[in-house]
Amino acid sequence: MTEPSKKRVLSGIQPSGNLTIGNYLGALLHWVEDQDLYENYFCVVDLHAITLPQDPQELRQKTREVSALYMAAGLDPQKATIFIQSHIPAHAELAWILTCLSPLGWLNRMTQFKDKAAKQQADSVSAGLLNYPVLMAADILLYQAHGVPVGDDQRQHLELTRDLAQRFNHIYGETFVIPEALIPRAGARVMGLDDPLSKMSKSTAGDYHAVYLLDPPNAARKKIMRATTDSGREIRFSTLPEKAGVNNLLTIYQALTHDSNEAIEASFEGKGYGDLKKAVAEVVIAALEPLQRRYHQLLDEEGYLEQVLADGAERAATLAEKTLKEVKDRVGFLAPAHRWPVNRDC
Ligand code: AQP
């Protein structure tokens, strides 16, 4: 399973709603496509999800759903360690140590914090939301990951992770690998179908905002056919804000077909926006159908998901605890002199 010659990657998705094709094209698809290139660690980041209020029942259900979607999308548990973040206490422990090294100014600058805080009453914004990127740094640094495959919205958090790793290494001596963001060329920032100037997000409301990975084909088609475009006719990649809708559809198409800009533009020469939307709907549905089939098969196999997550947690814990032990030692924490009683009933 472990091949030391391969570089290690780690990434995760919050179980904070229904996964969108943004999560798929920006992250999941690349985890799957590149799983033979790396030593892989992928977690469902439930500790991150509670930085905003979550219903406990729903959080549990979404955590299972997202874990199953990782495999349904094609992650092979023989090649990837798949686990739940809260099953490994070392994430929260390292996050605390890194919190104590994080200047408030660095955290206050994070655009995701500013955006999410702006959507809440000022007095209900939690310290957890501010510390979100520190927890993310802990996730990555615990596993000494070389690469972090994420969408473009996580670029700033990755920079902060690198800064924190460098700060720790500078103060306490070489401890952490300095990780790099692995951001895909196409699909790094899928925009809302109803508002192509805002990022597609699982937590954004709106019936026509996002295609979800578990949407039936007809629902996915309907949303794509209703996507916001413009009053023009030209089907070209463009960075102009008024062409953002068409550009978004072309980007989704490209992320799934892997065709070049020139080939895609040539294939839509002389065609209208309706043709483009139909073509995008076809490639999206073709990607979702097998994923959904595998998802339902997986959930029908009683105990399988639980077994994968238990194996994953065991493997993840070994690596995480090794790093945490070294960190605690460097920080100056006294190592426990004896084992705590194992039998808690005593
Ligand atoms: N629209 C997107 N385009 C490309 N990549 C995206 N990602 C998210 N949205 C897009 C990538 O998906 C991974 C998991 O994201 P996350 O759940 O940890 O948090 P997020 O980035 O905040 O994603 P959402 O969907 O917007 O979630 P909510 O609404 O809960 O905050 C990351 O790699 C991210 O880049």
Tab-separated table of C-alpha atoms and ligand atoms in Angstrom:
chain	number	residue	atom	x	y	z
A	1	MET	CA	0.000	0.000	0.000
A	2	THR	CA	2.648	2.539	1.083
A	3	GLU	CA	5.139	3.307	-1.641
A	4	PRO	CA	7.699	5.731	-0.219
A	5	SER	CA	8.944	6.657	-3.695
A	6	LYS	CA	5.613	8.297	-4.424
A	7	LYS	CA	4.808	11.799	-3.225
A	8	ARG	CA	1.964	12.024	-0.752
A	9	VAL	CA	-1.258	13.977	-1.310
A	10	LEU	CA	-4.009	14.861	1.123
A	11	SER	CA	-7.332	16.568	0.598
A	12	GLY	CA	-10.890	16.597	1.916
A	13	ILE	CA	-14.434	17.826	1.447
A	14	GLN	CA	-16.837	19.103	4.103
A	15	PRO	CA	-20.027	17.092	4.640
A	16	SER	CA	-21.904	20.399	4.770
A	17	GLY	CA	-24.529	19.736	2.110
A	18	ASN	CA	-24.991	18.012	-1.233
A	19	LEU	CA	-21.766	17.685	-3.231
A	20	THR	CA	-21.854	19.705	-6.450
A	21	ILE	CA	-20.185	19.267	-9.800
A	22	GLY	CA	-17.907	22.094	-8.551
A	23	ASN	CA	-16.571	19.806	-5.806
A	24	TYR	CA	-16.274	17.043	-8.385
A	25	LEU	CA	-14.477	18.971	-11.132
A	26	GLY	CA	-12.318	21.044	-8.788
A	27	ALA	CA	-11.247	18.201	-6.516
A	28	LEU	CA	-12.704	14.683	-6.577
A	29	LEU	CA	-12.178	13.940	-10.269
A	30	HIS	CA	-8.460	14.750	-9.964
A	31	TRP	CA	-8.026	12.698	-6.831
A	32	VAL	CA	-9.379	9.754	-8.805
A	33	GLU	CA	-7.501	10.416	-12.041
A	34	ASP	CA	-4.162	10.810	-10.241
A	35	GLN	CA	-4.495	8.108	-7.590
A	36	ASP	CA	-1.829	5.925	-9.208
A	37	LEU	CA	0.686	8.777	-9.161
A	38	TYR	CA	0.609	9.448	-5.423
A	39	GLU	CA	0.335	7.966	-1.970
A	40	ASN	CA	-3.204	9.143	-1.217
A	41	TYR	CA	-4.956	10.375	1.936
A	42	PHE	CA	-8.520	11.671	1.584
A	43	CYS	CA	-10.707	12.601	4.515
A	44	VAL	CA	-14.258	13.793	5.042
A	45	VAL	CA	-13.690	16.964	7.024
A	46	ASP	CA	-16.515	16.944	9.544
A	47	LEU	CA	-14.588	19.133	12.028
A	48	HIS	CA	-14.562	21.818	9.335
A	49	ALA	CA	-18.274	21.423	8.693
A	50	ILE	CA	-19.183	22.531	12.234
A	51	THR	CA	-17.552	25.928	11.717
A	52	LEU	CA	-21.094	26.735	10.558
A	53	PRO	CA	-24.188	25.375	12.351
A	54	GLN	CA	-25.100	21.793	11.334
A	55	ASP	CA	-28.026	19.574	12.256
A	56	PRO	CA	-26.448	16.547	14.086
A	57	GLN	CA	-28.586	13.914	12.316
A	58	GLU	CA	-27.909	15.445	8.937
A	59	LEU	CA	-24.193	15.826	9.606
A	60	ARG	CA	-23.922	12.099	10.355
A	61	GLN	CA	-25.895	11.209	7.238
A	62	LYS	CA	-23.894	13.562	4.994
A	63	THR	CA	-20.615	12.238	6.405
A	64	ARG	CA	-21.569	8.713	5.276
A	65	GLU	CA	-22.838	10.059	1.959
A	66	VAL	CA	-19.651	11.980	1.178
A	67	SER	CA	-17.468	8.978	2.143
A	68	ALA	CA	-19.494	6.767	-0.194
A	69	LEU	CA	-19.275	9.383	-2.952
A	70	TYR	CA	-15.472	9.342	-2.730
A	71	MET	CA	-15.532	5.670	-3.686
A	72	ALA	CA	-18.434	5.992	-6.105
A	73	ALA	CA	-16.412	8.640	-7.968
A	74	GLY	CA	-13.638	6.062	-8.326
A	75	LEU	CA	-11.290	6.276	-5.340
A	76	ASP	CA	-10.002	2.778	-4.683
A	77	PRO	CA	-9.540	2.017	-0.953
A	78	GLN	CA	-6.588	-0.203	-1.919
A	79	LYS	CA	-4.833	2.855	-3.328
A	80	ALA	CA	-6.227	5.612	-1.105
A	81	THR	CA	-6.595	5.917	2.654
A	82	ILE	CA	-10.162	7.180	3.096
A	83	PHE	CA	-11.156	8.346	6.571
A	84	ILE	CA	-13.229	10.699	8.680
A	85	GLN	CA	-11.345	13.677	10.108
A	86	SER	CA	-12.937	13.509	13.584
A	87	HIS	CA	-11.842	9.870	13.950
A	88	ILE	CA	-8.266	11.112	14.299
A	89	PRO	CA	-7.934	13.332	17.411
A	90	ALA	CA	-4.486	14.495	16.260
A	91	HIS	CA	-6.138	16.939	13.793
A	92	ALA	CA	-7.677	18.972	16.625
A	93	GLU	CA	-4.526	18.732	18.755
A	94	LEU	CA	-2.205	19.993	16.044
A	95	ALA	CA	-4.746	22.665	15.096
A	96	TRP	CA	-4.514	24.044	18.650
A	97	ILE	CA	-0.724	24.157	18.556
A	98	LEU	CA	-0.802	25.922	15.174
A	99	THR	CA	-3.530	28.301	16.407
A	100	CYS	CA	-1.070	29.515	19.014
A	101	LEU	CA	1.380	30.336	16.204
A	102	SER	CA	-1.188	32.084	13.973
A	103	PRO	CA	-1.220	35.882	14.027
A	104	LEU	CA	-4.811	37.165	14.031
A	105	GLY	CA	-3.957	39.444	11.105
A	106	TRP	CA	-3.233	36.417	8.883
A	107	LEU	CA	-6.616	34.872	9.692
A	108	ASN	CA	-8.594	38.090	9.359
A	109	ARG	CA	-7.253	38.493	5.814
A	110	MET	CA	-8.740	35.212	4.539
A	111	THR	CA	-11.356	35.969	1.888
A	112	GLN	CA	-13.396	32.834	2.627
A	113	PHE	CA	-13.691	33.923	6.272
A	114	LYS	CA	-14.742	37.422	5.234
A	115	ASP	CA	-17.339	36.060	2.754
A	116	LYS	CA	-18.822	33.513	5.144
A	117	ALA	CA	-18.765	35.883	8.142
A	118	ALA	CA	-20.536	38.550	6.074
A	119	LYS	CA	-23.458	36.145	5.560
A	120	GLN	CA	-24.016	35.876	9.343
A	121	GLN	CA	-25.011	38.170	12.195
A	122	ALA	CA	-21.749	39.753	13.423
A	123	ASP	CA	-22.186	38.396	16.975
A	124	SER	CA	-22.816	34.814	15.823
A	125	VAL	CA	-19.592	34.393	13.789
A	126	SER	CA	-17.644	31.665	15.601
A	127	ALA	CA	-13.935	31.590	16.408
A	128	GLY	CA	-14.032	28.228	14.606
A	129	LEU	CA	-14.847	29.955	11.327
A	130	LEU	CA	-11.850	32.242	11.785
A	131	ASN	CA	-9.646	29.245	12.642
A	132	TYR	CA	-10.877	27.123	9.719
A	133	PRO	CA	-7.633	27.559	7.715
A	134	VAL	CA	-5.507	26.634	10.748
A	135	LEU	CA	-7.395	23.349	11.073
A	136	MET	CA	-6.859	22.837	7.350
A	137	ALA	CA	-3.135	23.452	7.835
A	138	ALA	CA	-3.135	20.836	10.616
A	139	ASP	CA	-4.875	18.298	8.315
A	140	ILE	CA	-2.204	18.726	5.675
A	141	LEU	CA	0.896	19.016	7.862
A	142	LEU	CA	0.019	16.009	10.049
A	143	TYR	CA	0.426	13.745	7.021
A	144	GLN	CA	3.521	15.541	5.713
A	145	ALA	CA	1.693	15.895	2.398
A	146	HIS	CA	3.706	17.167	-0.563
A	147	GLY	CA	0.629	18.059	-2.608
A	148	VAL	CA	-2.910	19.195	-1.889
A	149	PRO	CA	-5.326	18.732	-4.811
A	150	VAL	CA	-7.992	21.424	-4.361
A	151	GLY	CA	-10.071	23.921	-6.296
A	152	ASP	CA	-8.928	27.490	-6.820
A	153	ASP	CA	-10.937	28.822	-3.839
A	154	GLN	CA	-8.500	27.053	-1.492
A	155	ARG	CA	-5.366	28.708	-2.907
A	156	GLN	CA	-5.184	31.327	-0.144
A	157	HIS	CA	-5.624	28.694	2.586
A	158	LEU	CA	-2.760	26.705	1.073
A	159	GLU	CA	-0.531	29.782	1.218
A	160	LEU	CA	-1.384	30.141	4.901
A	161	THR	CA	-0.561	26.455	5.460
A	162	ARG	CA	2.859	26.988	3.895
A	163	ASP	CA	3.436	30.116	6.014
A	164	LEU	CA	2.505	28.253	9.195
A	165	ALA	CA	4.719	25.286	8.317
A	166	GLN	CA	7.634	27.616	7.647
A	167	ARG	CA	7.006	29.521	10.869
A	168	PHE	CA	6.949	26.297	12.901
A	169	ASN	CA	10.072	24.966	11.186
A	170	HIS	CA	11.850	28.272	11.789
A	171	ILE	CA	10.999	28.385	15.516
A	172	TYR	CA	11.290	24.695	16.414
A	173	GLY	CA	13.494	23.203	13.689
A	174	GLU	CA	12.719	21.311	10.452
A	175	THR	CA	9.525	19.346	11.148
A	176	PHE	CA	6.998	19.807	8.370
A	177	VAL	CA	7.113	19.213	4.626
A	178	ILE	CA	6.094	22.449	2.870
A	179	PRO	CA	3.089	21.433	0.739
A	180	GLU	CA	2.075	22.655	-2.695
A	181	ALA	CA	-1.407	23.328	-4.042
A	182	LEU	CA	-2.336	21.080	-6.997
A	183	ILE	CA	-4.984	23.098	-8.808
A	184	PRO	CA	-6.519	21.715	-12.015
A	185	ARG	CA	-6.245	23.588	-15.299
A	186	ALA	CA	-9.932	23.161	-16.150
A	187	GLY	CA	-12.729	23.181	-13.568
A	188	ALA	CA	-10.727	24.866	-10.806
A	189	ARG	CA	-13.568	27.323	-10.201
A	190	VAL	CA	-16.964	26.213	-11.422
A	191	MET	CA	-19.439	29.069	-11.142
A	192	GLY	CA	-23.113	29.042	-10.137
A	193	LEU	CA	-25.414	28.150	-13.029
A	194	ASP	CA	-27.870	30.819	-11.898
A	195	ASP	CA	-25.152	33.399	-11.152
A	196	PRO	CA	-21.941	32.810	-13.106
A	197	LEU	CA	-20.148	35.553	-11.185
A	198	SER	CA	-20.317	33.569	-7.900
A	199	LYS	CA	-18.654	30.242	-7.130
A	200	MET	CA	-20.897	27.184	-7.245
A	201	SER	CA	-21.250	26.078	-3.596
A	202	LYS	CA	-23.086	23.288	-1.853
A	203	SER	CA	-24.320	25.726	0.795
A	204	THR	CA	-25.739	28.314	-1.636
A	205	ALA	CA	-29.528	28.205	-1.850
A	206	GLY	CA	-31.410	28.174	-5.176
A	207	ASP	CA	-33.090	25.442	-7.224
A	208	TYR	CA	-31.025	26.269	-10.308
A	209	HIS	CA	-27.686	27.154	-8.667
A	210	ALA	CA	-25.852	23.814	-8.839
A	211	VAL	CA	-25.964	20.325	-10.287
A	212	TYR	CA	-25.545	17.915	-7.374
A	213	LEU	CA	-23.749	14.606	-7.782
A	214	LEU	CA	-26.876	12.695	-6.809
A	215	ASP	CA	-29.261	14.690	-9.037
A	216	PRO	CA	-31.356	12.469	-11.336
A	217	PRO	CA	-30.430	13.000	-15.035
A	218	ASN	CA	-33.574	15.010	-15.772
A	219	ALA	CA	-32.950	17.412	-12.912
A	220	ALA	CA	-29.324	17.898	-14.000
A	221	ARG	CA	-30.424	18.526	-17.611
A	222	LYS	CA	-33.108	21.002	-16.578
A	223	LYS	CA	-30.669	23.031	-14.466
A	224	ILE	CA	-28.070	23.180	-17.243
A	225	MET	CA	-30.671	24.128	-19.871
A	226	ARG	CA	-31.735	27.026	-17.601
A	227	ALA	CA	-28.175	28.234	-16.926
A	228	THR	CA	-27.708	31.994	-17.176
A	229	THR	CA	-25.918	33.074	-20.384
A	230	ASP	CA	-26.112	36.408	-22.255
A	231	SER	CA	-27.855	37.921	-25.243
A	232	GLY	CA	-24.944	37.226	-27.636
A	233	ARG	CA	-24.264	34.197	-29.855
A	234	GLU	CA	-20.533	33.598	-29.721
A	235	ILE	CA	-19.366	30.367	-28.071
A	236	ARG	CA	-15.820	31.145	-26.956
A	237	PHE	CA	-13.759	30.925	-23.780
A	238	SER	CA	-13.659	34.431	-22.312
A	239	THR	CA	-12.685	36.259	-19.130
A	240	LEU	CA	-15.213	39.071	-19.739
A	241	PRO	CA	-17.758	39.234	-16.878
A	242	GLU	CA	-20.661	39.473	-19.361
A	243	LYS	CA	-19.549	36.160	-20.967
A	244	ALA	CA	-19.114	34.385	-17.605
A	245	GLY	CA	-22.143	32.103	-18.121
A	246	VAL	CA	-20.960	30.747	-21.481
A	247	ASN	CA	-17.385	30.512	-20.214
A	248	ASN	CA	-18.612	28.481	-17.220
A	249	LEU	CA	-20.480	26.021	-19.463
A	250	LEU	CA	-17.409	25.647	-21.685
A	251	THR	CA	-15.237	25.089	-18.618
A	252	ILE	CA	-17.515	22.327	-17.315
A	253	TYR	CA	-17.479	20.747	-20.767
A	254	GLN	CA	-13.686	20.957	-20.967
A	255	ALA	CA	-13.131	19.530	-17.476
A	256	LEU	CA	-15.102	16.436	-18.484
A	257	THR	CA	-13.915	15.985	-22.077
A	258	HIS	CA	-10.291	17.128	-21.568
A	259	ASP	CA	-10.451	18.711	-25.075
A	260	SER	CA	-8.415	21.828	-25.875
A	261	ASN	CA	-9.969	25.318	-26.056
A	262	GLU	CA	-9.458	25.372	-29.835
A	263	ALA	CA	-11.086	21.972	-30.416
A	264	ILE	CA	-14.083	22.877	-28.248
A	265	GLU	CA	-14.600	26.281	-29.849
A	266	ALA	CA	-14.323	24.693	-33.314
A	267	SER	CA	-16.912	22.035	-32.424
A	268	PHE	CA	-19.451	24.743	-31.477
A	269	GLU	CA	-18.734	26.973	-34.503
A	270	GLY	CA	-22.037	28.128	-36.015
A	271	LYS	CA	-24.071	26.583	-33.183
A	272	GLY	CA	-26.244	28.327	-30.569
A	273	TYR	CA	-26.308	28.440	-26.774
A	274	GLY	CA	-29.054	25.776	-26.740
A	275	ASP	CA	-26.670	23.341	-28.494
A	276	LEU	CA	-23.915	24.146	-26.014
A	277	LYS	CA	-26.229	23.530	-23.052
A	278	LYS	CA	-27.407	20.210	-24.541
A	279	ALA	CA	-23.817	19.079	-25.055
A	280	VAL	CA	-22.838	20.083	-21.509
A	281	ALA	CA	-25.871	18.261	-20.092
A	282	GLU	CA	-24.877	15.104	-22.008
A	283	VAL	CA	-21.298	15.001	-20.690
A	284	VAL	CA	-22.396	15.809	-17.134
A	285	ILE	CA	-25.065	13.084	-17.152
A	286	ALA	CA	-22.620	10.603	-18.680
A	287	ALA	CA	-20.245	11.271	-15.749
A	288	LEU	CA	-22.942	11.149	-13.073
A	289	GLU	CA	-24.771	7.980	-14.164
A	290	PRO	CA	-22.008	5.446	-13.359
A	291	LEU	CA	-21.092	7.366	-10.206
A	292	GLN	CA	-24.683	7.166	-8.959
A	293	ARG	CA	-24.929	3.470	-9.838
A	294	ARG	CA	-21.799	2.695	-7.806
A	295	TYR	CA	-23.022	4.896	-4.967
A	296	HIS	CA	-26.235	2.876	-4.560
A	297	GLN	CA	-24.388	-0.455	-4.907
A	298	LEU	CA	-21.979	0.637	-2.182
A	299	LEU	CA	-24.692	1.542	0.254
A	300	ASP	CA	-26.400	-1.805	-0.413
A	301	GLU	CA	-23.263	-3.677	0.693
A	302	GLU	CA	-23.856	-3.802	4.403
A	303	GLY	CA	-20.838	-2.950	6.509
A	304	TYR	CA	-18.522	-2.235	3.559
A	305	LEU	CA	-18.338	1.522	4.021
A	306	GLU	CA	-17.780	1.158	7.779
A	307	GLN	CA	-14.948	-1.319	7.123
A	308	VAL	CA	-13.215	1.010	4.652
A	309	LEU	CA	-13.481	3.920	7.099
A	310	ALA	CA	-12.196	1.829	10.009
A	311	ASP	CA	-9.190	0.624	7.957
A	312	GLY	CA	-8.602	4.187	6.753
A	313	ALA	CA	-8.679	5.603	10.281
A	314	GLU	CA	-6.188	2.994	11.443
A	315	ARG	CA	-3.719	3.811	8.672
A	316	ALA	CA	-4.229	7.569	9.024
A	317	ALA	CA	-3.764	7.450	12.808
A	318	THR	CA	-0.368	5.757	12.510
A	319	LEU	CA	1.014	8.559	10.380
A	320	ALA	CA	-0.766	11.402	12.191
A	321	GLU	CA	0.346	10.263	15.642
A	322	LYS	CA	3.954	9.988	14.520
A	323	THR	CA	3.973	13.626	13.372
A	324	LEU	CA	2.068	14.844	16.430
A	325	LYS	CA	4.492	13.112	18.789
A	326	GLU	CA	7.407	14.869	17.122
A	327	VAL	CA	5.591	18.230	17.223
A	328	LYS	CA	4.756	17.899	20.937
A	329	ASP	CA	8.329	17.009	21.694
A	330	ARG	CA	9.658	20.013	19.776
A	331	VAL	CA	7.171	22.384	21.416
A	332	GLY	CA	8.348	21.192	24.824
A	333	PHE	CA	5.440	19.108	26.112
A	334	LEU	CA	6.460	16.560	28.722
A	335	ALA	CA	5.898	13.040	27.398
A	336	PRO	CA	3.513	10.953	29.534
A	337	ALA	CA	5.521	8.772	31.912
A	338	HIS	CA	3.130	5.838	31.943
A	339	ARG	CA	0.129	4.443	30.106
A	340	TRP	CA	-3.323	5.514	31.255
A	341	PRO	CA	-5.560	2.660	32.500
A	342	VAL	CA	-6.935	0.865	29.429
A	343	ASN	CA	-10.050	-0.489	31.111
A	344	ARG	CA	-12.221	2.590	31.604
A	345	ASP	CA	-14.853	0.598	33.572
A	346	CYS	CA	-12.415	0.150	36.478
B	1	AQP	N1	-17.235	25.753	-7.472
B	1	AQP	C1	-16.139	25.038	-7.310
B	1	AQP	N2	-15.301	24.827	-8.361
B	1	AQP	C2	-14.172	24.083	-8.213
B	1	AQP	N3	-13.817	23.505	-7.044
B	1	AQP	C3	-14.626	23.688	-5.981
B	1	AQP	N4	-14.568	23.255	-4.712
B	1	AQP	C4	-15.631	23.709	-4.030
B	1	AQP	N5	-16.413	24.426	-4.838
B	1	AQP	C5	-15.813	24.448	-6.056
B	1	AQP	C6	-13.503	22.404	-4.185
B	1	AQP	O1	-14.115	21.299	-3.521
B	1	AQP	C7	-13.289	20.904	-2.428
B	1	AQP	C8	-14.091	20.752	-1.183
B	1	AQP	O2	-14.581	21.956	-0.733
B	1	AQP	P1	-15.135	22.082	0.751
B	1	AQP	O3	-16.372	21.347	0.923
B	1	AQP	O4	-14.092	21.708	1.733
B	1	AQP	O5	-15.357	23.587	0.933
B	1	AQP	P2	-15.649	24.724	-0.081
B	1	AQP	O6	-14.466	24.987	-0.917
B	1	AQP	O7	-16.151	25.861	0.754
B	1	AQP	O8	-16.797	24.080	-0.978
B	1	AQP	P3	-18.284	24.523	-1.117
B	1	AQP	O9	-18.967	23.591	-2.048
B	1	AQP	O10	-18.346	25.979	-1.439
B	1	AQP	O11	-18.812	24.227	0.343
B	1	AQP	P4	-19.592	25.119	1.369
B	1	AQP	O12	-20.727	25.702	0.601
B	1	AQP	O13	-20.013	24.159	2.426
B	1	AQP	O14	-18.619	26.138	1.855
B	1	AQP	C9	-12.170	21.937	-2.320
B	1	AQP	O15	-11.017	21.403	-2.946
B	1	AQP	C10	-12.691	23.106	-3.113
B	1	AQP	O16	-11.665	23.889	-3.673
